[in-house]
Amino acid sequence: MESKTHFKMYKAKKQWLLAGITALGVLFGSTMMAQADTNTVTVANSTNDQVAATTVASASTNSQMVANSNSSSTDVNAGATLQTKSVNITPVSSTEVQASKQATTITKRVTSAAPTETYENGHWYLKDSDGNKLSGWRNLSGNREAYYNPSTYQMEYGERYIGNHWYYFNKVDGDVATGWIKLPDGREVYYDVKKGTNSVSGQGMLHGMQTLPNTNKAYYFDPITGAEKTGLQTINGKTYDFSPARVEDSEAYANNSWRYFNQDGTMATGFVQLRDGRTVYYNGKGEMLYGENYINGHWYFFNKVTGKMASGWTTLPDGRKVYYDLKADGSGQGMLHGAQLMDDHLYNFDNITGALKGEAKSTVYFNPATKQLLYFNENGELTKDTTIKLGDQTFKVSVNGRLQLTNGENYINGN
């Protein structure tokens, strides 16, 4: 018995067809008739007539043979009747063929199971899928982040010093604290902690003067305990006020006194011109002064309610009328005493109290500063650029009010 298979490829329009013929022959020394049923499968063709992919269906051939004992040989092609069946397949692109191949590829992916929290002998542990205990920072359910001791693998609780920073872990679920928190001992502290993927960043518990993240406000924390400090605090020799954030560029009432704090938060001393126009004075302790005060060799008066510095003519609470020669920045002579020439008038102030004693009128005055004689008329005004008669003598007065004497001795107002 002999089996032969023949394949033939031919083109029908834009499709390639592949036909398979299988013949089974038995030589009986007589002629043989063979009948073959062949399944033909269309081969997908790309636009440039190149074969992109080929699928061949197995050909099944059923042959019925009638043998004549007088025949000596058989030709498989002789007298064979072929029945061909064609199956049309929609042409596909090479990309689709590739995608089809990928779709049939089975990839086995192994996903590790999430670590499991376990409670053993009074402690919580974290284990991986193989049962190994994990340590360090770990993300847990409920947005928690806990820390497992590298030596004991146990979950940490309370205050812990890790990597040069202080942290606090909730005593129930082990979650690390962030932001403001009141500790069990009553301390108000701040934790600069940002949770990450099995890690944290930040400074941990804050100490000293710190500007909080994402704010422009500074707070002060005890350098050792981290507890928040409020009120007046001296840091590196400078005084600040925290109520509770640092006071800046503003007045503040602290320790029973009004004070002023500069833009950098440092407490001001000395003369300060406030935004509302007041000039005030803060002593060495930063306390605003009120009433009469002797400062740097001069007398000043500050309003007993607002602290505003007095300047010019002022009537004091005790009834004295005095004059303060002062500029807005606090510079000047302060309260005037003795004879004082002001605005072309000559005033006489008490040498001790500064109270006004009177004004010179119809008087010749010798100015010790300029060593000149001046004359003030009956209205108390300084006489200038004119001629005056004093007694039996007539004198010229310069434009600046200087009395011009004649040569020799001069007798003026009985002197």
CSV table of C-alpha atoms in Angstrom, one decimal:
chain,number,residue,atom,x,y,z
A,1,MET,CA,0.0,0.0,0.0
A,2,GLU,CA,1.3,3.4,-0.9
A,3,SER,CA,0.3,6.9,0.3
A,4,LYS,CA,1.2,10.1,-1.5
A,5,THR,CA,0.3,13.7,-0.7
A,6,HIS,CA,0.4,16.6,-3.2
A,7,PHE,CA,0.0,20.3,-2.5
A,8,LYS,CA,-0.8,23.0,-5.1
A,9,MET,CA,-1.0,26.8,-4.5
A,10,TYR,CA,-2.9,28.9,-6.9
A,11,LYS,CA,-4.2,32.5,-6.9
A,12,ALA,CA,-7.9,33.4,-7.0
A,13,LYS,CA,-8.3,37.2,-7.4
A,14,LYS,CA,-6.3,38.6,-4.5
A,15,GLN,CA,-6.3,35.4,-2.4
A,16,TRP,CA,-3.9,32.5,-2.4
A,17,LEU,CA,-5.4,29.1,-2.2
A,18,LEU,CA,-3.6,25.9,-1.1
A,19,ALA,CA,-5.0,22.6,-2.1
A,20,GLY,CA,-3.9,19.2,-0.7
A,21,ILE,CA,-4.6,15.9,-2.4
A,22,THR,CA,-3.9,12.6,-0.7
A,23,ALA,CA,-4.2,9.4,-2.6
A,24,LEU,CA,-4.0,5.9,-1.2
A,25,GLY,CA,-3.2,3.3,-3.7
A,26,VAL,CA,-3.1,-0.5,-3.4
A,27,LEU,CA,-1.4,-2.3,-6.2
A,28,PHE,CA,-3.4,-5.4,-7.2
A,29,GLY,CA,-2.1,-5.7,-10.7
A,30,SER,CA,-5.2,-4.0,-12.0
A,31,THR,CA,-6.5,-0.5,-12.7
A,32,MET,CA,-7.6,1.6,-9.8
A,33,MET,CA,-10.1,4.4,-9.5
A,34,ALA,CA,-9.4,7.0,-6.8
A,35,GLN,CA,-11.8,9.7,-5.4
A,36,ALA,CA,-10.4,12.4,-3.2
A,37,ASP,CA,-12.2,15.0,-1.1
A,38,THR,CA,-9.9,17.9,-0.5
A,39,ASN,CA,-10.4,20.9,1.9
A,40,THR,CA,-8.8,24.0,0.6
A,41,VAL,CA,-8.0,27.0,2.9
A,42,THR,CA,-7.6,30.5,1.7
A,43,VAL,CA,-4.3,32.1,2.7
A,44,ALA,CA,-4.4,35.7,3.8
A,45,ASN,CA,-2.8,38.1,1.4
A,46,SER,CA,-1.3,41.6,2.1
A,47,THR,CA,-1.8,44.5,-0.3
A,48,ASN,CA,1.5,43.8,-2.0
A,49,ASP,CA,0.5,40.2,-2.8
A,50,GLN,CA,3.0,38.8,-0.3
A,51,VAL,CA,1.7,36.0,1.9
A,52,ALA,CA,1.4,37.4,5.5
A,53,ALA,CA,0.2,34.3,7.2
A,54,THR,CA,-0.8,30.8,6.2
A,55,THR,CA,-3.0,28.3,7.9
A,56,VAL,CA,-3.4,25.0,6.4
A,57,ALA,CA,-6.2,22.7,7.3
A,58,SER,CA,-5.5,19.0,7.2
A,59,ALA,CA,-6.7,17.4,4.1
A,60,SER,CA,-8.8,14.3,4.5
A,61,THR,CA,-9.0,12.1,1.6
A,62,ASN,CA,-11.4,9.2,1.4
A,63,SER,CA,-10.7,6.9,-1.5
A,64,GLN,CA,-12.8,4.2,-2.9
A,65,MET,CA,-10.8,1.9,-5.0
A,66,VAL,CA,-12.1,-0.7,-7.4
A,67,ALA,CA,-9.2,-3.0,-8.4
A,68,ASN,CA,-9.0,-5.1,-11.5
A,69,SER,CA,-6.8,-8.1,-11.0
A,70,ASN,CA,-5.7,-7.8,-14.6
A,71,SER,CA,-4.2,-4.3,-14.1
A,72,SER,CA,-0.5,-4.1,-13.4
A,73,SER,CA,-0.1,-0.6,-12.3
A,74,THR,CA,-2.1,2.4,-11.0
A,75,ASP,CA,-1.6,6.1,-11.6
A,76,VAL,CA,-3.1,8.2,-8.8
A,77,ASN,CA,-4.0,11.0,-11.2
A,78,ALA,CA,-5.6,8.7,-13.7
A,79,GLY,CA,-9.4,8.7,-13.5
A,80,ALA,CA,-9.3,10.7,-10.2
A,81,THR,CA,-12.2,13.0,-9.5
A,82,LEU,CA,-11.4,16.0,-7.2
A,83,GLN,CA,-13.9,17.7,-5.1
A,84,THR,CA,-12.5,21.0,-3.8
A,85,LYS,CA,-14.1,23.1,-1.0
A,86,SER,CA,-12.9,26.7,-0.5
A,87,VAL,CA,-13.1,28.7,2.8
A,88,ASN,CA,-12.8,32.4,2.4
A,89,ILE,CA,-10.9,34.3,5.2
A,90,THR,CA,-11.0,38.1,5.4
A,91,PRO,CA,-7.5,39.5,4.6
A,92,VAL,CA,-5.7,40.8,7.7
A,93,SER,CA,-2.7,43.0,8.1
A,94,SER,CA,0.6,41.9,9.5
A,95,THR,CA,0.0,44.0,12.6
A,96,GLU,CA,-3.3,42.2,13.3
A,97,VAL,CA,-1.5,38.9,12.8
A,98,GLN,CA,1.1,39.8,15.3
A,99,ALA,CA,-1.5,40.9,17.8
A,100,SER,CA,-3.2,37.6,17.3
A,101,LYS,CA,0.0,35.7,18.0
A,102,GLN,CA,0.5,37.8,21.2
A,103,ALA,CA,-3.1,37.2,22.2
A,104,THR,CA,-2.4,33.5,22.1
A,105,THR,CA,0.7,33.8,24.2
A,106,ILE,CA,0.0,32.8,27.8
A,107,THR,CA,2.1,34.7,30.3
A,108,LYS,CA,2.1,33.6,33.9
A,109,ARG,CA,2.5,36.5,36.3
A,110,VAL,CA,3.2,35.9,40.0
A,111,THR,CA,2.0,38.7,42.3
A,112,SER,CA,3.4,38.7,45.8
A,113,ALA,CA,0.8,38.9,48.5
A,114,ALA,CA,0.6,42.0,50.7
A,115,PRO,CA,2.5,41.7,54.0
A,116,THR,CA,0.4,40.6,56.9
A,117,GLU,CA,0.2,42.0,60.4
A,118,THR,CA,0.3,39.3,63.1
A,119,TYR,CA,0.0,39.5,66.9
A,120,GLU,CA,2.3,37.2,68.8
A,121,ASN,CA,3.2,37.2,72.5
A,122,GLY,CA,1.9,40.6,73.1
A,123,HIS,CA,3.6,42.3,70.1
A,124,TRP,CA,2.6,43.1,66.6
A,125,TYR,CA,4.8,42.0,63.7
A,126,LEU,CA,4.7,42.3,59.9
A,127,LYS,CA,5.3,39.3,57.7
A,128,ASP,CA,5.7,38.8,54.0
A,129,SER,CA,4.0,36.0,52.0
A,130,ASP,CA,6.8,33.6,53.0
A,131,GLY,CA,6.3,34.3,56.7
A,132,ASN,CA,9.5,36.4,57.0
A,133,LYS,CA,9.4,39.2,59.5
A,134,LEU,CA,9.8,42.7,58.1
A,135,SER,CA,11.4,45.8,59.8
A,136,GLY,CA,11.8,49.5,59.3
A,137,TRP,CA,9.2,51.9,58.0
A,138,ARG,CA,6.2,50.2,56.5
A,139,ASN,CA,2.9,51.3,54.9
A,140,LEU,CA,-0.1,49.7,56.5
A,141,SER,CA,-3.9,49.7,55.9
A,142,GLY,CA,-5.8,52.9,56.8
A,143,ASN,CA,-3.1,55.2,55.5
A,144,ARG,CA,-1.0,54.2,58.5
A,145,GLU,CA,2.8,54.2,58.5
A,146,ALA,CA,4.5,52.3,61.3
A,147,TYR,CA,8.0,51.4,62.3
A,148,TYR,CA,9.2,47.9,63.1
A,149,ASN,CA,12.4,47.6,65.2
A,150,PRO,CA,15.2,46.1,63.1
A,151,SER,CA,16.4,44.1,66.1
A,152,THR,CA,13.1,42.7,67.5
A,153,TYR,CA,10.9,43.2,64.4
A,154,GLN,CA,8.2,44.5,66.8
A,155,MET,CA,6.0,47.5,66.0
A,156,GLU,CA,7.1,50.6,67.9
A,157,TYR,CA,4.8,52.8,70.1
A,158,GLY,CA,5.2,56.2,71.8
A,159,GLU,CA,8.2,58.4,71.5
A,160,ARG,CA,11.2,57.0,69.6
A,161,TYR,CA,14.5,58.4,68.4
A,162,ILE,CA,15.1,57.1,64.9
A,163,GLY,CA,17.7,58.3,62.4
A,164,ASN,CA,18.6,61.4,64.5
A,165,HIS,CA,15.0,62.5,64.7
A,166,TRP,CA,12.3,62.1,67.3
A,167,TYR,CA,9.0,60.5,66.3
A,168,TYR,CA,5.7,59.6,68.1
A,169,PHE,CA,3.8,56.5,67.3
A,170,ASN,CA,0.1,56.0,68.3
A,171,LYS,CA,-0.1,53.7,71.2
A,172,VAL,CA,-3.0,51.8,69.7
A,173,ASP,CA,-2.3,51.4,66.0
A,174,GLY,CA,1.3,52.4,65.7
A,175,ASP,CA,0.7,55.2,63.2
A,176,VAL,CA,3.4,57.8,63.1
A,177,ALA,CA,2.2,61.3,64.2
A,178,THR,CA,2.4,64.3,61.8
A,179,GLY,CA,1.8,68.0,62.5
A,180,TRP,CA,0.5,69.3,65.8
A,181,ILE,CA,-0.1,66.8,68.6
A,182,LYS,CA,-0.5,66.9,72.3
A,183,LEU,CA,1.6,64.2,73.9
A,184,PRO,CA,0.3,62.1,76.9
A,185,ASP,CA,2.5,64.2,79.3
A,186,GLY,CA,0.7,67.4,78.1
A,187,ARG,CA,3.4,68.8,75.8
A,188,GLU,CA,2.1,70.5,72.6
A,189,VAL,CA,4.7,69.6,69.9
A,190,TYR,CA,4.9,69.6,66.1
A,191,TYR,CA,6.2,66.8,64.0
A,192,ASP,CA,7.5,67.7,60.6
A,193,VAL,CA,6.9,64.3,59.0
A,194,LYS,CA,5.7,63.5,55.5
A,195,LYS,CA,4.7,59.9,54.8
A,196,GLY,CA,6.2,58.1,51.8
A,197,THR,CA,6.4,54.6,50.4
A,198,ASN,CA,7.8,52.6,53.2
A,199,SER,CA,9.7,55.8,54.3
A,200,VAL,CA,9.2,59.2,55.8
A,201,SER,CA,10.9,62.6,55.3
A,202,GLY,CA,11.2,65.7,57.4
A,203,GLN,CA,12.8,66.8,60.6
A,204,GLY,CA,10.6,64.8,63.0
A,205,MET,CA,9.9,66.7,66.2
A,206,LEU,CA,10.7,70.4,65.8
A,207,HIS,CA,13.0,72.2,68.3
A,208,GLY,CA,13.9,75.9,68.6
A,209,MET,CA,12.5,78.7,66.5
A,210,GLN,CA,11.0,77.1,63.4
A,211,THR,CA,8.8,78.3,60.4
A,212,LEU,CA,6.2,75.6,59.9
A,213,PRO,CA,6.0,73.9,56.5
A,214,ASN,CA,3.7,75.6,54.0
A,215,THR,CA,3.3,78.6,56.2
A,216,ASN,CA,5.0,82.0,56.9
A,217,LYS,CA,4.5,81.7,60.6
A,218,ALA,CA,7.3,81.0,63.1
A,219,TYR,CA,6.9,79.2,66.4
A,220,TYR,CA,9.3,78.4,69.2
A,221,PHE,CA,9.8,74.9,70.6
A,222,ASP,CA,11.8,74.0,73.7
A,223,PRO,CA,15.4,73.0,72.5
A,224,ILE,CA,15.3,69.9,74.6
A,225,THR,CA,11.7,68.7,75.0
A,226,GLY,CA,10.2,70.2,71.8
A,227,ALA,CA,7.3,71.6,73.8
A,228,GLU,CA,5.8,74.8,72.2
A,229,LYS,CA,6.7,78.0,74.1
A,230,THR,CA,4.7,81.2,74.1
A,231,GLY,CA,5.1,84.7,75.4
A,232,LEU,CA,8.4,86.5,75.6
A,233,GLN,CA,11.4,84.3,74.7
A,234,THR,CA,15.1,85.3,74.6
A,235,ILE,CA,16.9,83.5,71.8
A,236,ASN,CA,20.6,84.2,71.1
A,237,GLY,CA,20.4,87.4,73.1
A,238,LYS,CA,17.3,88.8,71.3
A,239,THR,CA,13.8,88.9,72.6
A,240,TYR,CA,10.7,87.7,70.7
A,241,ASP,CA,7.0,87.3,71.5
A,242,PHE,CA,5.1,84.2,70.5
A,243,SER,CA,1.4,84.4,70.9
A,244,PRO,CA,1.4,81.7,69.7
A,245,ALA,CA,3.1,82.5,66.4
A,246,ARG,CA,5.9,85.0,66.4
A,247,VAL,CA,4.7,88.6,66.5
A,248,GLU,CA,6.2,90.7,63.6
A,249,ASP,CA,6.1,94.4,62.7
A,250,SER,CA,3.5,95.1,65.3
A,251,GLU,CA,2.7,96.3,68.8
A,252,ALA,CA,1.9,93.6,71.4
A,253,TYR,CA,1.0,93.7,75.0
A,254,ALA,CA,3.2,91.3,76.8
A,255,ASN,CA,4.2,91.0,80.5
A,256,ASN,CA,2.1,93.9,81.5
A,257,SER,CA,3.6,96.3,79.0
A,258,TRP,CA,3.1,97.5,75.5
A,259,ARG,CA,6.0,96.5,73.2
A,260,TYR,CA,6.9,96.7,69.6
A,261,PHE,CA,8.4,93.9,67.5
A,262,ASN,CA,10.3,94.5,64.3
A,263,GLN,CA,9.7,92.8,60.9
A,264,ASP,CA,12.1,90.0,61.9
A,265,GLY,CA,10.3,89.6,65.2
A,266,THR,CA,13.0,91.1,67.4
A,267,MET,CA,11.8,93.4,70.2
A,268,ALA,CA,12.5,97.1,69.7
A,269,THR,CA,14.1,99.5,72.2
A,270,GLY,CA,14.6,103.2,72.1
A,271,PHE,CA,12.6,105.7,70.0
A,272,VAL,CA,10.2,104.1,67.5
A,273,GLN,CA,7.9,105.9,65.0
A,274,LEU,CA,4.8,103.8,64.7
A,275,ARG,CA,2.6,103.5,61.6
A,276,ASP,CA,-0.1,105.7,63.1
A,277,GLY,CA,2.3,108.6,63.4
A,278,ARG,CA,3.1,108.3,67.1
A,279,THR,CA,6.7,108.5,68.3
A,280,VAL,CA,7.1,106.4,71.4
A,281,TYR,CA,10.0,105.2,73.5
A,282,TYR,CA,10.7,101.7,74.7
A,283,ASN,CA,13.2,101.2,77.6
A,284,GLY,CA,16.0,98.6,77.7
A,285,LYS,CA,13.4,96.0,78.7
A,286,GLY,CA,11.3,96.8,75.7
A,287,GLU,CA,8.6,98.5,77.8
A,288,MET,CA,6.8,101.6,76.5
A,289,LEU,CA,7.4,104.6,78.7
A,290,TYR,CA,4.7,107.2,79.9
A,291,GLY,CA,4.8,110.6,81.5
A,292,GLU,CA,8.0,112.6,82.2
A,293,ASN,CA,11.3,110.7,81.6
A,294,TYR,CA,14.9,111.7,81.6
A,295,ILE,CA,16.6,110.1,78.5
A,296,ASN,CA,20.1,110.7,77.3
A,297,GLY,CA,20.5,114.0,79.2
A,298,HIS,CA,17.1,115.5,78.2
A,299,TRP,CA,13.6,115.6,79.6
A,300,TYR,CA,10.7,114.1,77.6
A,301,PHE,CA,7.0,113.7,78.2
A,302,PHE,CA,5.0,110.7,76.8
A,303,ASN,CA,1.2,110.6,76.8
A,304,LYS,CA,0.1,108.5,79.8
A,305,VAL,CA,-2.4,106.6,77.7
A,306,THR,CA,-0.9,106.3,74.2
A,307,GLY,CA,2.7,106.8,75.0
A,308,LYS,CA,3.0,109.5,72.3
A,309,MET,CA,6.0,111.8,72.7
A,310,ALA,CA,5.2,115.4,73.3
A,311,SER,CA,6.8,118.1,71.2
A,312,GLY,CA,6.5,121.9,71.0
A,313,TRP,CA,4.3,123.7,73.5
A,314,THR,CA,2.9,121.4,76.1
A,315,THR,CA,0.9,121.9,79.3
A,316,LEU,CA,1.8,119.1,81.7
A,317,PRO,CA,-0.6,117.4,84.1
A,318,ASP,CA,0.7,119.6,87.0
A,319,GLY,CA,-0.1,122.8,85.1
A,320,ARG,CA,3.4,123.8,83.9
A,321,LYS,CA,3.6,125.2,80.4
A,322,VAL,CA,6.8,123.9,78.9
A,323,TYR,CA,8.3,123.6,75.5
A,324,TYR,CA,9.9,120.5,74.0
A,325,ASP,CA,12.4,121.0,71.2
A,326,LEU,CA,12.1,117.7,69.5
A,327,LYS,CA,12.0,116.1,66.0
A,328,ALA,CA,9.8,113.2,65.0
A,329,ASP,CA,12.7,110.7,65.5
A,330,GLY,CA,13.1,111.9,69.1
A,331,SER,CA,16.3,114.0,68.5
A,332,GLY,CA,16.6,117.5,69.9
A,333,GLN,CA,17.0,119.4,73.2
A,334,GLY,CA,14.0,118.0,74.9
A,335,MET,CA,12.4,120.3,77.5
A,336,LEU,CA,13.9,123.8,77.3
A,337,HIS,CA,15.3,125.7,80.2
A,338,GLY,CA,16.5,129.4,80.8
A,339,ALA,CA,16.3,132.1,78.1
A,340,GLN,CA,15.4,130.7,74.7
A,341,LEU,CA,15.1,132.5,71.4
A,342,MET,CA,12.3,130.8,69.4
A,343,ASP,CA,10.5,132.2,66.4
A,344,ASP,CA,11.9,135.7,66.9
A,345,HIS,CA,10.6,135.7,70.5
A,346,LEU,CA,12.6,135.5,73.7
A,347,TYR,CA,11.2,133.2,76.3
A,348,ASN,CA,12.4,132.6,79.8
A,349,PHE,CA,11.9,129.1,81.2
A,350,ASP,CA,12.7,127.9,84.8
A,351,ASN,CA,16.1,126.5,84.9
A,352,ILE,CA,14.9,123.5,86.9
A,353,THR,CA,11.3,122.8,86.1
A,354,GLY,CA,11.2,124.1,82.6
A,355,ALA,CA,8.1,126.1,83.3
A,356,LEU,CA,7.6,129.2,81.3
A,357,LYS,CA,8.4,132.3,83.4
A,358,GLY,CA,7.7,135.0,80.9
A,359,GLU,CA,8.5,136.6,77.6
A,360,ALA,CA,10.9,139.4,77.0
A,361,LYS,CA,9.2,142.6,75.8
A,362,SER,CA,10.8,146.1,75.2
A,363,THR,CA,14.0,144.5,76.2
A,364,VAL,CA,17.6,144.4,75.0
A,365,TYR,CA,19.1,140.9,75.1
A,366,PHE,CA,22.7,139.8,74.8
A,367,ASN,CA,22.8,136.5,72.9
A,368,PRO,CA,25.7,134.6,74.4
A,369,ALA,CA,25.7,132.2,71.4
A,370,THR,CA,26.3,135.0,68.8
A,371,LYS,CA,27.6,137.7,71.2
A,372,GLN,CA,25.1,140.2,69.7
A,373,LEU,CA,22.6,142.5,71.2
A,374,LEU,CA,19.0,142.0,70.3
A,375,TYR,CA,16.0,144.1,70.9
A,376,PHE,CA,12.5,142.8,71.5
A,377,ASN,CA,9.7,145.4,71.2
A,378,GLU,CA,6.6,145.9,73.4
A,379,ASN,CA,4.9,142.9,71.7
A,380,GLY,CA,7.9,140.6,72.4
A,381,GLU,CA,8.9,140.5,68.7
A,382,LEU,CA,12.5,140.7,67.6
A,383,THR,CA,13.2,144.1,65.9
A,384,LYS,CA,14.8,143.8,62.5
A,385,ASP,CA,16.0,146.1,59.7
A,386,THR,CA,14.9,149.4,61.3
A,387,THR,CA,15.9,152.3,63.5
A,388,ILE,CA,15.0,152.4,67.1
A,389,LYS,CA,15.3,155.0,69.8
A,390,LEU,CA,16.4,153.9,73.2
A,391,GLY,CA,16.5,156.8,75.7
A,392,ASP,CA,18.2,159.7,74.1
A,393,GLN,CA,20.1,157.5,71.6
A,394,THR,CA,19.1,156.2,68.2
A,395,PHE,CA,20.3,152.8,66.9
A,396,LYS,CA,20.2,150.9,63.7
A,397,VAL,CA,19.0,147.3,63.7
A,398,SER,CA,20.3,144.9,61.0
A,399,VAL,CA,18.2,142.6,59.0
A,400,ASN,CA,19.1,139.7,61.4
A,401,GLY,CA,18.0,141.8,64.4
A,402,ARG,CA,21.5,142.8,65.6
A,403,LEU,CA,21.6,146.1,67.4
A,404,GLN,CA,24.4,148.3,65.8
A,405,LEU,CA,26.3,150.4,68.4
A,406,THR,CA,28.2,153.6,67.8
A,407,ASN,CA,31.9,153.9,68.5
A,408,GLY,CA,32.8,154.2,72.1
A,409,GLU,CA,30.6,153.7,75.1
A,410,ASN,CA,26.9,153.2,74.6
A,411,TYR,CA,24.2,153.8,77.2
A,412,ILE,CA,21.2,151.7,76.5
A,413,ASN,CA,18.1,151.5,78.7
A,414,GLY,CA,20.0,152.5,81.8
A,415,ASN,CA,22.9,150.1,81.1
